[in-house]
Amino acid sequence: MAWNSFSGDEVAALTQGESFFADPRERRCPACGRLSLRAYVNAPENARRPTLVSYVWCSACRKFVGTRARHPDGLVFSDPLAVLTAGERRELERSLVGFLAHLDELWDAGVLPQSFAA
Ligand SMILES: [Zn+2]
């Protein structure tokens, strides 16, 4: 199945409910209704300001959205991709669809979700 962006209404629905940081388990997808919504966040080291890049995707219907936001003060989290070199990471992120497929595999393998602490 091909990857597609969430619609504006679906993205708005994603912001409802408990924060992903408080409960990082799979949640219900606003597009297909399955309990298959997953997320991964990353703090890019080269950002000028503390930035949080979030990827949210549905493992069932393969809709996704990526967002950038201010990194909340004091939020720390594990990053299973931190073991990659900068080059490996660039290669992986070169294709967004390939990156999402990789994140989905990491979730299936139990490497994701990340753990968060404030
Ligand atoms: Zn879905």
XYZ file of C-alpha atoms and ligand atoms in Angstrom:
119
model
C 0.000 0.000 0.000
C 1.302 3.477 -0.862
C 2.091 6.113 1.769
C -0.134 9.215 1.819
C -0.379 12.366 3.907
C -3.033 12.783 6.568
C -5.657 15.383 5.633
C -5.880 18.670 7.543
C -8.838 17.397 9.588
C -6.991 14.197 10.414
C -3.917 16.139 11.515
C -6.154 18.278 13.742
C -7.606 15.086 15.266
C -4.068 13.842 16.017
C -3.542 16.699 18.436
C -6.522 15.605 20.585
C -6.213 13.298 23.567
C -3.285 12.488 25.791
C 0.213 13.563 24.780
C 2.283 10.947 22.999
C 5.066 11.705 25.500
C 2.812 10.672 28.390
C 1.556 7.542 26.636
C 3.677 6.511 23.646
C 1.706 3.362 22.816
C -0.218 2.873 19.571
C -3.426 4.857 19.396
C -6.436 5.040 17.122
C -5.867 6.351 13.596
C -8.131 9.276 12.638
C -8.188 8.066 9.022
C -8.912 4.309 9.239
C -9.979 3.910 12.880
C -7.511 1.081 13.613
C -5.326 1.053 16.716
C -2.219 1.441 14.566
C -1.083 5.027 14.967
C 2.619 5.263 15.818
C 5.110 8.080 16.313
C 8.825 8.790 16.458
C 10.497 12.027 17.515
C 14.002 13.291 16.989
C 15.939 16.356 18.129
C 18.205 17.385 15.231
C 21.634 18.435 16.522
C 22.222 20.982 13.773
C 19.053 23.016 14.512
C 19.624 26.634 15.476
C 16.976 26.479 18.199
C 15.952 23.431 20.287
C 13.726 21.630 17.798
C 11.628 18.513 17.922
C 10.855 16.737 14.658
C 7.894 14.355 14.925
C 6.853 11.632 12.532
C 3.369 10.200 13.040
C 2.160 7.369 10.852
C -0.462 4.632 10.701
C 0.876 1.131 10.266
C -2.479 -0.029 8.820
C -3.458 2.602 6.223
C 0.017 4.163 5.816
C -0.968 7.761 6.229
C 1.645 9.997 7.838
C 2.548 13.518 8.878
C 5.854 15.103 9.837
C 6.031 18.229 11.977
C 8.654 20.488 13.512
C 8.054 22.197 16.825
C 9.963 23.791 19.673
C 11.612 21.164 21.873
C 9.680 21.279 25.186
C 11.974 22.320 28.042
C 13.322 19.356 29.953
C 11.863 16.668 27.712
C 14.359 13.833 27.279
C 13.882 10.630 25.328
C 15.689 7.591 24.010
C 16.640 7.548 20.346
C 17.322 4.119 18.872
C 18.652 5.808 15.728
C 21.375 7.595 17.723
C 23.695 4.657 16.988
C 23.770 5.660 13.312
C 26.549 7.835 11.932
C 25.520 11.165 10.384
C 26.079 9.646 6.942
C 23.973 6.568 7.676
C 21.226 8.757 9.040
C 21.253 11.047 5.988
C 21.048 8.014 3.733
C 18.087 6.646 5.699
C 16.227 9.981 5.664
C 16.882 10.625 1.985
C 13.556 8.970 1.170
C 10.736 9.895 3.555
C 8.766 6.809 2.554
C 11.806 4.595 3.105
C 12.378 6.244 6.482
C 8.767 5.665 7.566
C 8.951 2.029 6.463
C 12.132 1.665 8.543
C 10.472 3.243 11.605
C 7.488 0.914 11.164
C 9.836 -2.098 11.137
C 11.584 -0.833 14.277
C 8.198 -0.620 15.986
C 7.286 -4.169 14.905
C 10.672 -5.317 16.249
C 9.994 -3.701 19.642
C 12.773 -1.092 19.266
C 10.108 1.641 19.186
C 8.282 3.313 20.844
C 10.865 5.487 22.567
C 10.680 6.163 26.269
C 10.157 9.728 27.465
C 10.865 11.597 30.682
C 10.167 15.219 31.568
Zn -4.912 4.379 9.592
